[in-house]
Amino acid sequence: MSTSNPDHIKGLLITALGVLFIVPDSLMVRLIDTDGATVAFWKSLVVGLVTGLAILIWQGPRAFRTTFGAGWPVWIYAICAGASGALFVIAVAHTSIANVVFIIAAMPLVSALFSRIALGERLSRRTAITMAVVPVGIGLIAFGSGETEGASLTGDLIALGVVCVFSLGLTAARSVRPVSVVPAIPAGMLLWALILLPFADPMSVPPGDWIWVALHGGFFIAMSTALLAIGPRFLPSAEVALLMLIESVLAPILAWVVVDEDPGLYALVGGAIVIVTLGISNLVALVQGRRVAVRPAMRP
């Protein structure tokens, strides 16, 4: 598709903006000085309320009826979207931001594997080669967690859990195309806010950190959710995947600059293997004109 196409340009700008809004996600978790379960609770609650209200205003109750009328795959997506959002916060609370975002960058590959198993979708040779190389980078990241301050194998495994859970949700969403599963997101977030409540201490947030709570869920995540639900409709999936890699590059840099979080040599080398491999893979897909899309193109 030519970049002179107005729809393509619109999709490019909206998706890129959505990715930029999600870049501070992990940093916000660091800036809120309380435990991971409490941050995850507030993120789930605020995102659920804000996105749910926005959908009611712009689309009305019918949007929810249409989405959930598609059956059990939508409920699976809702549960997985809420769970992965909470697990992302807990992963950041237990390991370095660089480790989390580099591991999560592999999500399209796991989603493709799940779609192959559950839906019978074919894996291209390009995807198979990428799947063989990316685990090398993730292995280096995990190996270095014992050497890097602030990183841990526990947090890395939780990040891997995020990848698996959300990939399962995306596979469920693919099974009900072309129904939009976006209205399922607030339902999943609010469900997980309830699940997290017994493990959280909502009022333990320091007075000066409430601004980060509001910005985290009510602005940055809500905006990225909306933009990443709209923009990728106008782009090839490989182009969306390339844009999503922006977060994997910028989030560790932002954490390094703002909170002086050194990702460590192993994370940098392993992350470079993951990002470069995925980047080359998606560039090849663009050249070949592939359009095998994972919808919605979101991140937990």
Tab-separated table of N, CA, C and O in Angstrom, residues 32-42 45 193-207 210 213:
chain	number	residue	atom	x	y	z
A	32	ILE	N	5.089	5.236	40.966
A	32	ILE	CA	4.080	5.093	42.030
A	32	ILE	C	4.683	4.259	43.148
A	32	ILE	O	4.922	3.057	42.991
A	33	ASP	N	4.914	4.876	44.286
A	33	ASP	CA	5.679	4.249	45.367
A	33	ASP	C	4.793	3.383	46.262
A	33	ASP	O	4.488	3.732	47.414
A	34	THR	N	4.359	2.248	45.705
A	34	THR	CA	3.618	1.265	46.490
A	34	THR	C	3.835	-0.100	45.846
A	34	THR	O	4.582	-0.222	44.875
A	35	ASP	N	3.188	-1.135	46.387
A	35	ASP	CA	3.442	-2.490	45.887
A	35	ASP	C	2.775	-2.724	44.535
A	35	ASP	O	1.837	-2.011	44.129
A	36	GLY	N	3.256	-3.756	43.838
A	36	GLY	CA	2.787	-4.049	42.495
A	36	GLY	C	1.308	-4.365	42.414
A	36	GLY	O	0.630	-3.945	41.469
A	37	ALA	N	0.772	-5.094	43.396
A	37	ALA	CA	-0.646	-5.454	43.366
A	37	ALA	C	-1.528	-4.214	43.454
A	37	ALA	O	-2.569	-4.140	42.792
A	38	THR	N	-1.102	-3.242	44.252
A	38	THR	CA	-1.881	-2.006	44.393
A	38	THR	C	-1.840	-1.185	43.104
A	38	THR	O	-2.862	-0.657	42.656
A	39	VAL	N	-0.656	-1.082	42.489
A	39	VAL	CA	-0.555	-0.359	41.216
A	39	VAL	C	-1.403	-1.054	40.154
A	39	VAL	O	-2.112	-0.400	39.376
A	40	ALA	N	-1.344	-2.391	40.129
A	40	ALA	CA	-2.130	-3.153	39.155
A	40	ALA	C	-3.626	-2.940	39.386
A	40	ALA	O	-4.404	-2.831	38.419
A	41	PHE	N	-4.042	-2.881	40.658
A	41	PHE	CA	-5.456	-2.632	40.968
A	41	PHE	C	-5.903	-1.292	40.410
A	41	PHE	O	-6.930	-1.195	39.728
A	42	TRP	N	-5.134	-0.245	40.699
A	42	TRP	CA	-5.533	1.087	40.250
A	42	TRP	C	-5.491	1.195	38.725
A	42	TRP	O	-6.351	1.838	38.115
A	45	LEU	N	-8.622	-0.611	37.463
A	45	LEU	CA	-9.848	0.117	37.786
A	45	LEU	C	-9.997	1.372	36.932
A	45	LEU	O	-11.052	1.605	36.322
A	193	ALA	N	-9.743	-5.784	38.493
A	193	ALA	CA	-9.678	-4.855	39.637
A	193	ALA	C	-10.323	-5.499	40.859
A	193	ALA	O	-9.806	-5.415	41.981
A	194	LEU	N	-11.454	-6.187	40.630
A	194	LEU	CA	-12.128	-6.889	41.730
A	194	LEU	C	-11.281	-8.043	42.257
A	194	LEU	O	-11.200	-8.269	43.473
A	195	ILE	N	-10.650	-8.784	41.346
A	195	ILE	CA	-9.815	-9.914	41.761
A	195	ILE	C	-8.609	-9.433	42.556
A	195	ILE	O	-8.197	-10.066	43.548
A	196	LEU	N	-8.037	-8.308	42.157
A	196	LEU	CA	-6.828	-7.789	42.820
A	196	LEU	C	-7.121	-7.103	44.145
A	196	LEU	O	-6.219	-6.972	44.983
A	197	LEU	N	-8.350	-6.645	44.337
A	197	LEU	CA	-8.674	-5.846	45.526
A	197	LEU	C	-8.266	-6.497	46.847
A	197	LEU	O	-7.681	-5.819	47.712
A	198	PRO	N	-8.509	-7.809	47.067
A	198	PRO	CA	-8.098	-8.408	48.355
A	198	PRO	C	-6.580	-8.421	48.570
A	198	PRO	O	-6.116	-8.533	49.713
A	199	PHE	N	-5.796	-8.312	47.488
A	199	PHE	CA	-4.338	-8.371	47.593
A	199	PHE	C	-3.695	-6.986	47.571
A	199	PHE	O	-2.481	-6.858	47.744
A	200	ALA	N	-4.516	-5.968	47.350
A	200	ALA	CA	-3.996	-4.609	47.229
A	200	ALA	C	-4.301	-3.795	48.480
A	200	ALA	O	-5.147	-4.157	49.285
A	201	ASP	N	-3.597	-2.691	48.612
A	201	ASP	CA	-3.852	-1.720	49.677
A	201	ASP	C	-4.070	-0.374	48.987
A	201	ASP	O	-3.148	0.443	48.886
A	202	PRO	N	-5.290	-0.149	48.468
A	202	PRO	CA	-5.529	1.001	47.587
A	202	PRO	C	-5.123	2.347	48.164
A	202	PRO	O	-4.683	3.234	47.420
A	203	MET	N	-5.246	2.541	49.465
A	203	MET	CA	-4.944	3.839	50.049
A	203	MET	C	-3.488	3.962	50.495
A	203	MET	O	-3.119	4.928	51.170
A	204	SER	N	-2.652	2.998	50.104
A	204	SER	CA	-1.229	3.078	50.460
A	204	SER	C	-0.438	3.956	49.503
A	204	SER	O	0.754	4.181	49.699
A	205	VAL	N	-1.094	4.454	48.464
A	205	VAL	CA	-0.408	5.337	47.507
A	205	VAL	C	-0.055	6.646	48.211
A	205	VAL	O	-0.934	7.295	48.789
A	206	PRO	N	1.204	7.064	48.196
A	206	PRO	CA	1.597	8.335	48.825
A	206	PRO	C	0.837	9.504	48.203
A	206	PRO	O	0.520	9.471	46.999
A	207	PRO	N	0.527	10.544	48.992
A	207	PRO	CA	-0.259	11.680	48.477
A	207	PRO	C	0.295	12.282	47.188
A	207	PRO	O	-0.459	12.620	46.275
A	210	TRP	N	-0.588	10.321	43.583
A	210	TRP	CA	-1.905	10.137	42.967
A	210	TRP	C	-1.960	10.701	41.551
A	210	TRP	O	-2.715	10.210	40.707
A	213	VAL	N	-0.995	7.941	39.332
A	213	VAL	CA	-2.086	6.968	39.197
A	213	VAL	C	-3.083	7.441	38.146
A	213	VAL	O	-3.502	6.686	37.261
